[in-house]
Coordinates of C-alpha atoms in Angstrom, one line a residue:
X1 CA 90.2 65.3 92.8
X2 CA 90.6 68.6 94.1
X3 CA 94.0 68.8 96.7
X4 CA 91.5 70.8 99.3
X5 CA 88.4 73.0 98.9
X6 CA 88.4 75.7 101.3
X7 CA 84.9 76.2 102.3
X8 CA 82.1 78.1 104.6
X9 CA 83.9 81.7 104.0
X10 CA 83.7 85.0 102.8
X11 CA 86.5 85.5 100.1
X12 CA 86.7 89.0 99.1
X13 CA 88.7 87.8 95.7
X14 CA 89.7 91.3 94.3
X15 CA 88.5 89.8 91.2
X16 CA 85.8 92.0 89.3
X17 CA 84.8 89.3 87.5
X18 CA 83.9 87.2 91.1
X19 CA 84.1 89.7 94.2
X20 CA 82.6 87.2 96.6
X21 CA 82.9 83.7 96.7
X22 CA 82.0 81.1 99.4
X23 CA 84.0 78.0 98.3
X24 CA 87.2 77.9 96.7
X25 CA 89.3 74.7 95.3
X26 CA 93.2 74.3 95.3
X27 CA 95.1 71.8 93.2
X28 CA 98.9 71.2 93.2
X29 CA 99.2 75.1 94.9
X30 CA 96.7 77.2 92.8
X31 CA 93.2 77.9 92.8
X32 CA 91.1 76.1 90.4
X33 CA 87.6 77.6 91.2
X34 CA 85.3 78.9 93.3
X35 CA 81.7 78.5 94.4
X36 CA 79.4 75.7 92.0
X37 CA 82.7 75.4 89.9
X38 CA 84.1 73.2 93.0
X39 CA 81.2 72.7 95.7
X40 CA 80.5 69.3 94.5
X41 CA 83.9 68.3 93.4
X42 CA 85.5 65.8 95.6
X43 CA 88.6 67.0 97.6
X44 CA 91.5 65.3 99.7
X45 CA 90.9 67.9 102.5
X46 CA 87.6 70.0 103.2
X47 CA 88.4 72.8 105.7
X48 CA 86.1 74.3 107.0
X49 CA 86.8 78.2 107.5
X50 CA 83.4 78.9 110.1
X51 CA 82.6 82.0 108.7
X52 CA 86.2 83.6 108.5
X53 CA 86.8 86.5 105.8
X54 CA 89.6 85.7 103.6
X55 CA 91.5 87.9 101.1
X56 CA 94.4 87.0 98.8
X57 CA 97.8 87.0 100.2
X58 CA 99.2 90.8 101.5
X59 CA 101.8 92.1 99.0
X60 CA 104.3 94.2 100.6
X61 CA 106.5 95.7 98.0
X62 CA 109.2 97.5 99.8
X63 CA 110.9 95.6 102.7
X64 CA 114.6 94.9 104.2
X65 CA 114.4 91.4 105.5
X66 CA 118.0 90.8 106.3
X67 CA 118.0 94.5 108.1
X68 CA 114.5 93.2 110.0
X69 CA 116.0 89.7 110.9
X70 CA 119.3 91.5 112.2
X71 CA 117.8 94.4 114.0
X72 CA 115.3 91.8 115.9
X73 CA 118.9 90.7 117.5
X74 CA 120.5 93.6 118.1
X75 CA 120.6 95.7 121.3
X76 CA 118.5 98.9 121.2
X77 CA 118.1 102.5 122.6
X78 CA 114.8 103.0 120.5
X79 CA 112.1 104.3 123.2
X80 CA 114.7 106.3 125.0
X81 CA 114.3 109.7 125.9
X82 CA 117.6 110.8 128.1
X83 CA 120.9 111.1 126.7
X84 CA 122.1 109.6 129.8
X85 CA 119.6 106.7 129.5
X86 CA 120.5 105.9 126.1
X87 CA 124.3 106.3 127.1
X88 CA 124.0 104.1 129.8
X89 CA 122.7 101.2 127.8
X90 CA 124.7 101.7 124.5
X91 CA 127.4 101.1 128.2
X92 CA 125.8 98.1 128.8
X93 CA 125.3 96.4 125.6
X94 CA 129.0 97.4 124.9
X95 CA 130.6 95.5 127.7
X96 CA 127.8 92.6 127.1
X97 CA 128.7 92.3 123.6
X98 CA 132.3 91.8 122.7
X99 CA 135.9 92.2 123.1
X100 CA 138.4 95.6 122.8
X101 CA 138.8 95.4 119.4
X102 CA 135.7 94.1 118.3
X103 CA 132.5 96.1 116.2
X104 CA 129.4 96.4 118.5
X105 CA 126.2 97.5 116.8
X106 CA 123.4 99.3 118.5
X107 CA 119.9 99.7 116.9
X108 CA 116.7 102.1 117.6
X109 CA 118.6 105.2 117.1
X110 CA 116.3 108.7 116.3
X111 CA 118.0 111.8 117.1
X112 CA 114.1 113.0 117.4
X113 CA 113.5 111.2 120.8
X114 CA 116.5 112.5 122.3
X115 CA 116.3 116.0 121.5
X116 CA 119.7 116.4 119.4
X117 CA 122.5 113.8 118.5
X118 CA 124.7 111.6 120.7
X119 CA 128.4 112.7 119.3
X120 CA 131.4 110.8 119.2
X121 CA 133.2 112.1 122.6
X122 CA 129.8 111.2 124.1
X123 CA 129.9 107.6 122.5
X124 CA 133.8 107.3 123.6
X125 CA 133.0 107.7 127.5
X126 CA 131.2 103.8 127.0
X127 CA 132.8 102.0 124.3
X128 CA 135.2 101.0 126.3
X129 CA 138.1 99.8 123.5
X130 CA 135.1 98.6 120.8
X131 CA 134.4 100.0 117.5
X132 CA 131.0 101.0 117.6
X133 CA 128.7 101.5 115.1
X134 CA 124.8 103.0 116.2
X135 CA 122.5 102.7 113.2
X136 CA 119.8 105.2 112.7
X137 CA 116.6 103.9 112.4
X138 CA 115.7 105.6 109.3
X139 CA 118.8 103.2 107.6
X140 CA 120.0 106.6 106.1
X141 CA 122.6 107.5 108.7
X142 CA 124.6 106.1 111.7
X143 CA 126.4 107.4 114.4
X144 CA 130.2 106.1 115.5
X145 CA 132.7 107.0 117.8
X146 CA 136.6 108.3 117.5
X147 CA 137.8 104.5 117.2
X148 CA 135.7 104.3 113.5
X149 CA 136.4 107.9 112.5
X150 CA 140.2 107.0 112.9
X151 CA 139.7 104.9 110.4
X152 CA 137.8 106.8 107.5
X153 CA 139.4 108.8 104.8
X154 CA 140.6 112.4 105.4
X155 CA 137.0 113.2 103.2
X156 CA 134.9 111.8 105.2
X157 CA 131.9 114.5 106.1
X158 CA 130.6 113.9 109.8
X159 CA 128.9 115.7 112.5
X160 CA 130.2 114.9 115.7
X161 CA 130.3 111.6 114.6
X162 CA 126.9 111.3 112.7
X163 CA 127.8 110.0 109.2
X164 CA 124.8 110.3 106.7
X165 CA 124.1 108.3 103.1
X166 CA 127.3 108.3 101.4
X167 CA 129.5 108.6 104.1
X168 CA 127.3 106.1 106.4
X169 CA 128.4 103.9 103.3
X170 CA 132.2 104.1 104.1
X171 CA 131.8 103.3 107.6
X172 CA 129.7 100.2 106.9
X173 CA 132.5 99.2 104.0
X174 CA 134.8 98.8 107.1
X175 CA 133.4 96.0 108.3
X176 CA 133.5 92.1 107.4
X177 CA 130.2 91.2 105.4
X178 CA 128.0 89.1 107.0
X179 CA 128.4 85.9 106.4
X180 CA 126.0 83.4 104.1
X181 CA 124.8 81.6 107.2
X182 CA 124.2 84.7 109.5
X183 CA 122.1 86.3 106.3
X184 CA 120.2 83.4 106.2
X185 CA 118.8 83.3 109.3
X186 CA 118.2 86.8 109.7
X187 CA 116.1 86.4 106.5
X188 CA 114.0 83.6 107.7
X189 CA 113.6 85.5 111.1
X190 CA 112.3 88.3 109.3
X191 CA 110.0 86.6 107.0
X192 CA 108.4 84.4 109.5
X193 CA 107.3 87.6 111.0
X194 CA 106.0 88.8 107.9
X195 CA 104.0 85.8 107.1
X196 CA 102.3 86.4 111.1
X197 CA 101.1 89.8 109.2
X198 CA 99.2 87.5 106.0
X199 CA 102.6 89.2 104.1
X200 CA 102.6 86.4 101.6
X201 CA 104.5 87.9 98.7
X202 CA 107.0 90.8 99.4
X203 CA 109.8 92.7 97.4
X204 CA 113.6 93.1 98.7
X205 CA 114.3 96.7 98.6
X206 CA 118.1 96.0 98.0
X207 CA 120.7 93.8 97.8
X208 CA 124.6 94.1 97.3
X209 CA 124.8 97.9 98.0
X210 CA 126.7 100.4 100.0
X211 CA 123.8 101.9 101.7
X212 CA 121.6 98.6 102.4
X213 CA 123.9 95.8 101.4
X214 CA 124.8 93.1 103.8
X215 CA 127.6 91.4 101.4
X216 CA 128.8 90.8 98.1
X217 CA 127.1 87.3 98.1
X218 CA 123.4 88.1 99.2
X219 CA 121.6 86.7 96.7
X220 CA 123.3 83.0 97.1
X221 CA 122.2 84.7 101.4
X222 CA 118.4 84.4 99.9
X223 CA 119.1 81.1 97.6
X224 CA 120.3 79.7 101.2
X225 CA 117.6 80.5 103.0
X226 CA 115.4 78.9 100.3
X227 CA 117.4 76.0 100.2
X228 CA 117.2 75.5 104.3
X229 CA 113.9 75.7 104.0
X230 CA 113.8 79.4 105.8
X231 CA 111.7 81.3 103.1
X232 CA 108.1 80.8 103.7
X233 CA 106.8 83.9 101.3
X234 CA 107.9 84.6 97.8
X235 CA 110.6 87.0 97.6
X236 CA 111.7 89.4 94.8
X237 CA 115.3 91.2 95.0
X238 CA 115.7 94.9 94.1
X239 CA 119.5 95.2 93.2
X240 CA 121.4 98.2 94.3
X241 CA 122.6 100.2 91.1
X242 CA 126.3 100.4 92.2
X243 CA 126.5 97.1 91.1
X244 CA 126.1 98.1 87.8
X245 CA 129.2 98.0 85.8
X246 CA 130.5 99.3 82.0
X247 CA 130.1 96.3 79.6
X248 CA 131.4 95.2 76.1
X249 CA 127.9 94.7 74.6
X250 CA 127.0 94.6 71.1
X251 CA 126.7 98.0 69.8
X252 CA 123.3 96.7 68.3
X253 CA 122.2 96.1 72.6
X254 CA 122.9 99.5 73.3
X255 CA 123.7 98.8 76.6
X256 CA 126.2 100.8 78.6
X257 CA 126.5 99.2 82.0
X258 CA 124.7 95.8 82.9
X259 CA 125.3 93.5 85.8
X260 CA 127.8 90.4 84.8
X261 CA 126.0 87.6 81.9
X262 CA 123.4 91.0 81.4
X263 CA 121.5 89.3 85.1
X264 CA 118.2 92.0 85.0
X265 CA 114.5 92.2 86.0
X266 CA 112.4 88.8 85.7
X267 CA 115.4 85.8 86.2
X268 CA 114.3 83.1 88.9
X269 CA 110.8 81.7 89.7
X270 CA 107.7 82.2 91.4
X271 CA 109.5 81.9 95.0
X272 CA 112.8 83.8 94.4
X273 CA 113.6 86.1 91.7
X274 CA 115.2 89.4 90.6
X275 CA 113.5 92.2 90.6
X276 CA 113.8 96.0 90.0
X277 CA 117.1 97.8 89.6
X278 CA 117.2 99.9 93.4
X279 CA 118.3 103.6 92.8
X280 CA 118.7 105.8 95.3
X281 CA 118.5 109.4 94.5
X282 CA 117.9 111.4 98.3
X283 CA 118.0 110.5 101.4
X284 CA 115.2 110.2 104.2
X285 CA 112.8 112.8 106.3
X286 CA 113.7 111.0 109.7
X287 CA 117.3 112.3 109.2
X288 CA 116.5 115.2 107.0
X289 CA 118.3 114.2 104.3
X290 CA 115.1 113.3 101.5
X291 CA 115.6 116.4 99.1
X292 CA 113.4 119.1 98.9
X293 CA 112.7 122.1 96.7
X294 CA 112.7 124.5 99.7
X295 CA 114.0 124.0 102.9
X296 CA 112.2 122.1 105.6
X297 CA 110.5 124.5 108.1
X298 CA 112.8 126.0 110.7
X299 CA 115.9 124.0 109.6
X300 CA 117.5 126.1 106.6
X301 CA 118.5 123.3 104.8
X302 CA 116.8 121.7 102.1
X303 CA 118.3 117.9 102.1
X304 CA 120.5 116.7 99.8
X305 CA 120.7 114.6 96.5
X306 CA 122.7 111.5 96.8
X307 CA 124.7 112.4 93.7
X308 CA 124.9 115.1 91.6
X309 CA 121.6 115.4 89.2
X310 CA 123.5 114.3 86.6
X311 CA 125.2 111.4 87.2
X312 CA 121.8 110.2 89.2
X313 CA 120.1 110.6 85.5
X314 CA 122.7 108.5 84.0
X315 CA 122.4 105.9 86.2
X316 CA 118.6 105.7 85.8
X317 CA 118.5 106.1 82.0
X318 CA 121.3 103.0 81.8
X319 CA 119.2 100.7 84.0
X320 CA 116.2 101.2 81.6
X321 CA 118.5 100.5 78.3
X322 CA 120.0 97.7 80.1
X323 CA 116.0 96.6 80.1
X324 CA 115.5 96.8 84.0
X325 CA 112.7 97.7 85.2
X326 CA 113.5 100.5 87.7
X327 CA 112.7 101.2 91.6
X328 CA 113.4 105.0 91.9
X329 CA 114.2 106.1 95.6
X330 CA 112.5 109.4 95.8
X331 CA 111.3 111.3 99.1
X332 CA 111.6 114.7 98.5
X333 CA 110.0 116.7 96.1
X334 CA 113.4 117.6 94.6
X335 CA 114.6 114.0 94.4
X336 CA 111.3 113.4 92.6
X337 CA 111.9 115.7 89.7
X338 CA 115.3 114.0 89.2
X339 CA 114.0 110.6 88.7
X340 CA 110.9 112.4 86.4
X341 CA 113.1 114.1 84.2
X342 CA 115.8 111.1 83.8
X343 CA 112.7 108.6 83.4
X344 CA 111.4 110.6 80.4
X345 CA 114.5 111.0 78.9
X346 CA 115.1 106.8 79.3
X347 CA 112.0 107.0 77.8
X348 CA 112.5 109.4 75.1
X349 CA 115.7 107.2 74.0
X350 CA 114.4 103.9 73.9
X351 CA 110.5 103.2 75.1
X352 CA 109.7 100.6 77.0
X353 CA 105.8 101.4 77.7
X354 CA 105.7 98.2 79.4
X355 CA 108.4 98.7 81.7
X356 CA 106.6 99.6 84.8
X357 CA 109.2 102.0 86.4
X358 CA 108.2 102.6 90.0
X359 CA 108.6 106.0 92.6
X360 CA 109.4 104.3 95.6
X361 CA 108.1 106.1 98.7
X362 CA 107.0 108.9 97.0
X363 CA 106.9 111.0 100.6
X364 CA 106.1 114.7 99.1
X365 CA 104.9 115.0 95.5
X366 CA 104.0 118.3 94.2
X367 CA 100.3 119.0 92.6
X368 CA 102.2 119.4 89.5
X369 CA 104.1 116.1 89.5
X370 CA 100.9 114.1 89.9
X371 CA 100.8 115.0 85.8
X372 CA 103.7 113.3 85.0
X373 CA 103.7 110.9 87.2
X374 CA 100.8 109.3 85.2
X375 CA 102.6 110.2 81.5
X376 CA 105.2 107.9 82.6
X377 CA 102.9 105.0 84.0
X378 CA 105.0 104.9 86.9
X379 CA 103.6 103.3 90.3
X380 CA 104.0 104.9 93.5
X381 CA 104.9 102.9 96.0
X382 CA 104.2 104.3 99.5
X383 CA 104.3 103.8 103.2
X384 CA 101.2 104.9 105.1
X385 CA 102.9 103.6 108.3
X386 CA 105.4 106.6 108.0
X387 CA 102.7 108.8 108.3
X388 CA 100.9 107.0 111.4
X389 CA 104.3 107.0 113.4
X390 CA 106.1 109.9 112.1
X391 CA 103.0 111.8 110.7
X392 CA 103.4 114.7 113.6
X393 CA 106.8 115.3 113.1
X394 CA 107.0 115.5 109.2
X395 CA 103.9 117.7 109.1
X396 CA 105.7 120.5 111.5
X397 CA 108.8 120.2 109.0
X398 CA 107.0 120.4 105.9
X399 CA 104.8 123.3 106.6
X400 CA 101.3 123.7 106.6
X401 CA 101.2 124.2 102.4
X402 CA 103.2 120.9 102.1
X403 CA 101.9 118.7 104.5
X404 CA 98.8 117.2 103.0
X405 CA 101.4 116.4 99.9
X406 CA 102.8 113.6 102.3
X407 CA 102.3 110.3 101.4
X408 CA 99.0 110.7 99.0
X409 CA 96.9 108.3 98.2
X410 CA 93.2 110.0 96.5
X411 CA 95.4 112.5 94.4
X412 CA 97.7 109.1 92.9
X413 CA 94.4 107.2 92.1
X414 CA 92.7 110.3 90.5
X415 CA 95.5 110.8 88.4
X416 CA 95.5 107.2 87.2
X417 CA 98.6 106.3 89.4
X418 CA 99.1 103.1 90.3
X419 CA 99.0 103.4 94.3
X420 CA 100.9 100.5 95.9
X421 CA 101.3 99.6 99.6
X422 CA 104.4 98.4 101.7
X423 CA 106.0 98.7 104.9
X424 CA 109.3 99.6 104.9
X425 CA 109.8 97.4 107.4
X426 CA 112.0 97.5 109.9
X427 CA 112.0 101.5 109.4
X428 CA 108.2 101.1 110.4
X429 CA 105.6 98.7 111.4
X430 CA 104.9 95.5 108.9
X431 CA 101.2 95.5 109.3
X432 CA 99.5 95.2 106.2
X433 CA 96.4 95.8 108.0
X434 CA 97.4 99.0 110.3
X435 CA 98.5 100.4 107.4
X436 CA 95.1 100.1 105.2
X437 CA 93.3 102.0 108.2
X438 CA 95.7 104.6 107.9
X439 CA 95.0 104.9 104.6
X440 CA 91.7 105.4 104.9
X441 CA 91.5 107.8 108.0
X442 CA 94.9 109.9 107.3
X443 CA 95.4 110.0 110.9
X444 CA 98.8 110.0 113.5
X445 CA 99.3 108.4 116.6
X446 CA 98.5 111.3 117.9
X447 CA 95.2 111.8 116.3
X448 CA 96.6 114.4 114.0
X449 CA 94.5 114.5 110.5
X450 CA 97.2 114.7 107.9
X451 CA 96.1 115.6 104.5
X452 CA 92.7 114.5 105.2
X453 CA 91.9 114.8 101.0
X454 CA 93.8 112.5 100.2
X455 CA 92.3 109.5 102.3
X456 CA 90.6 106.5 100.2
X457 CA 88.7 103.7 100.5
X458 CA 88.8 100.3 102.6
X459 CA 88.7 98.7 99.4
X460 CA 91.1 100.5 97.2
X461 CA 93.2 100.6 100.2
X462 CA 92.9 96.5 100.3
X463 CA 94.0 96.8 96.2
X464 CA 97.2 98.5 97.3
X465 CA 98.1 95.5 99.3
X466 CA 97.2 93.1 97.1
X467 CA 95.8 94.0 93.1
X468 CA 98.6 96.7 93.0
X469 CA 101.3 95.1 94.6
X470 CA 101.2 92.0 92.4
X471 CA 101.2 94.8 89.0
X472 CA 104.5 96.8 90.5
X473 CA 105.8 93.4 91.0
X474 CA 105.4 91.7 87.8
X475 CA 103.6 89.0 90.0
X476 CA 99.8 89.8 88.2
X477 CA 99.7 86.5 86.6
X478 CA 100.1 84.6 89.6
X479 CA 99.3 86.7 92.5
X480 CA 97.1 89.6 93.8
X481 CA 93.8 87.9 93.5
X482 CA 91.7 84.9 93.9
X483 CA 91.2 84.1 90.8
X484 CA 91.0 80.7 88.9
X485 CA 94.7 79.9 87.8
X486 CA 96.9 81.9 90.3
X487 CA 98.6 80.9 93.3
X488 CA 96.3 79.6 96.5
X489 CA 98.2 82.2 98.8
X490 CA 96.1 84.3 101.5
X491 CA 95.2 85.3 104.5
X492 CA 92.4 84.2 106.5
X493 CA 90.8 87.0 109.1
X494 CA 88.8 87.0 112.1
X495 CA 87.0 90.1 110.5
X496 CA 85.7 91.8 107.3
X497 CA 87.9 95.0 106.6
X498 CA 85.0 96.4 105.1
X499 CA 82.3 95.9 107.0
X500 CA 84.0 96.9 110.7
X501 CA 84.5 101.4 111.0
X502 CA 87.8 101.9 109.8
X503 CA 89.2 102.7 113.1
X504 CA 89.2 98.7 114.0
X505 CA 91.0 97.5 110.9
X506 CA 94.4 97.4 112.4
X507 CA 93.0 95.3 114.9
X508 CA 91.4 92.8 113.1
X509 CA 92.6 89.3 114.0
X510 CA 95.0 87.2 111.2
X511 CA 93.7 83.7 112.1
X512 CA 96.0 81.8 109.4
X513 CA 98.4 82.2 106.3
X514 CA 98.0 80.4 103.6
X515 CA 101.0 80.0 100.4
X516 CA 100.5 77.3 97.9
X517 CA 97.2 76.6 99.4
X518 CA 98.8 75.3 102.6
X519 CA 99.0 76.5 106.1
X520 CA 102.6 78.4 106.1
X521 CA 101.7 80.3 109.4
X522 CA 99.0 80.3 112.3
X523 CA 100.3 83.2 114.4
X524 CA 96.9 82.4 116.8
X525 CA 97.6 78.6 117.8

């Protein structure tokens, strides 16, 4: 007897094999079959789905939950125009928040709205005693005043107060870590809202680091949060790379650095597991740090690397003998031929064809990285909500020749690049669904067409969310598709993607979640 049969819909399976079914059977949390293989089959539970279009489970495979749970309870300046304005409430929230003494955080900082940055005199005038510590909303830089930069080494670089990558690091290394509890929380906050999205499945974009890190005990954070029942979604954790250390191995392992008892890609289950090894290699466009060939357009500064080039390669090529599969931070154009020429050489020294090395946000790749980008079988994994938000702004600092290189999506899947969807989130909007329309009409909030050839199809743009997302994550077996034998997870909506014009995707209605082939989330009731 079947556990349920999910019936009188439209699934759009993703499975060539089966692209439409009508009827689809769960048992003990995976699908069994679909259509005559289940119609007549009896079944504890027949739900009728009146019509509804269902798709598997969203895939996002670049998120920060415990940043998303956090910043949903922090005070905020985003939306602010006025340096007084935004003075006035960092004022507010200061004398709200805590005691002389104590850290206060403030979130929804972009030096873009306001026109310039805030500086550290400028953040003294309202911190009234506190340490305080503004984060930018890129999560590549942060703003403090005098009572923080009293505290930093002599060699500290700062602007006024504006710390960026590295030295952001130092600043955040000041502070206590969150504790288990507080992580937790955050993490289920953050994933509920996901799951509201059809997110079913999403990847971690790191853990334990100086740059995104929330604590040395993060992962037992996410065990927690399992535990408490606060995970609704499956969950894979990218670790930083600084946590990779020199180890005594066998000299037959070849491994130089590893993580303590060799931890590495694949350990855990199908709800919580390790992931890719995180490597960060530039910086970001919002704080114009993601590291460019030539300098961005009216700036004359091309970014910056977040190490030099050569002990960035090292790092990579370790990770792959140490048998991670790597997660390759690389925005700029500059960063991106770092990470190609230290993946070839990993490559070149021990091959791993099946090791399925991703690019993650790929931002601005050169025609003639496309090439070998595809050599390497190397995903790229990419934010189209960047684009929709932010799409005006990094087209005027790229330059007319560069712009349509932003963010590509036809010229990865022409090339036989895996193209694979995520959010980002909290850096941008979660929307699975918002993000396939922008995929498919290229355009910015304000209208703007941003490389216009490089827009694809509903249904590829569907396969980046799901198909693809399940392949960079090593999920394929279980997720990605409707298919007999994987997991019942996905998303039930009010409308066909493909059948409505692309400019009311975002819109479309997510009527219910499913995970395990049970209702984990019903953001309409």
């Amino acid at each position: 007897m079947l556990c349920a049969r999910l019936t009188n819909a439209r699934f759009l399976t993703m499975d060539p094999d089966h692209p439409v079914a009508h009827d689809l059977g769960v048992w003990r949390g995976r699908i069994v079959g679909l259509d005559a293989a289940v119609t007549s089959l009896p079944a504890r539970e027949v739900i009728d789905l009146q019509g509804a279009t269902v798709l598997p489970g969203f895939v996002d495979a670049h998120v920060h939950l415990a940043w998303t749970g956090f910043k949903q309870r922090t005070p905020s300046i985003a939306g602010l125009t006025r340096i007084d304005d935004a003075l006035a409430a960092i004022d507010e929230a200061v004398t709200r928040e805590g005691t002389p003494g104590t850290w206060v955080s403030i979130a929804g900082y972009d030096q873009r709205a306001l026109g310039r940055h805030l500086t550290a005199a400028e953040l003294d005038r309202v911190s009234h005693g506190r340490k305080l510590y503004v984060a930018h909303d890129s999560g590549h830089g942060c703003l403090v005043n005098s009572a923080v930069l009293d505290l930093l080494p002599a060699d500290v670089p700062h602007e006024d107060g504006f710390l960026a990558e590295g030295a952001m690091g130092a600043a955040r290394a000041l502070r206590l870590p969150y504790s288990q509890e507080e992580l937790a929380e955050a993490i289920g906050r953050a994933a509920r809202a996901c799951l509201t999205e059809g997110v079913t499945a999403c990847a971690e974009a790191g853990i334990g680091g100086t740059l995104l890190g929330h604590g040395p005990l993060e992962l037992g954070a996410y065990q927690l949060a399992r535990d408490r029942g606060l995970l609704p979604i499956r969950v894979q954790l990218m670790v930083s790379a600084d946590r990779l250390r020199p180890v005594a191995a066998h000299r037959d392992d070849g491994i130089p650095r590893a993580l303590d008892l060799g931890l590495r890609t694949g350990f855990g289950d199908g709800r919580l597991s390790v992931g890719a090894l995180k490597v960060f290699t530039d910086g970001g466009m919002m704080a114009r740090t993601a590291a460019l060939t030539r300098p961005y357009e009216g700036l004359g500064h091309a970014g910056q690397l977040q190490d030099d080039p050569d002990v960035l390669a090292g790092t990579i090529v370790d990770g792959h003998l140490a048998g991670w599969q790597l997660a390759v931070h690389a925005i700029g154009d500059r960063a991106a031929d770092v990470a190609l020429d230290a993946l070839e050489r990993a490559q070149r020294l021990r091959p791993r064809p099946g090791a399925r090395h991703r690019v993650e946000h790929a931002g601005l790749i050169r025609p003639d990285q496309l090439p070998r980008l595809a050599r390497l079988g190397v995903s790229a994994v990419v934010q189209p909500s960047f684009l929709r938000h932010f799409g005006d702004d990094y087209a005027a600092i790229m330059g007319e020749e560069r712009a349509p290189w932003l963010y590509r999506g036809r010229a990865f899947l022409d090339h036989g690049i895996p193209l694979v969807g995520s959010s980002d989130r909290p850096v941008a909007d979660g929307s699975p669904l918002r993000a396939v329309q922008f995929m498919v009409e290229r355009a910015s909030a304000s209208g703007r067409t941003i490389g216009p050839d490089e827009g694809i199809t509903v249904d590829e743009a569907l396969r980046a969310y799901t198909v693809a997302g399940a392949f960079a994550c090593r999920w394929e077996d279980d997720l990605g598709s409707l298919t007999p034998g994987k997991r019942a997870d996905l998303v039930v909506l009010g409308d066909e993607p493909t059948r409505v014009d692309p400019s009311r995707i975002g819109a479309i209605e997510v009527v219910a979640t499913y995970v395990d082939g049970r209702v984990a989330g019903n953001p309409t009731r």
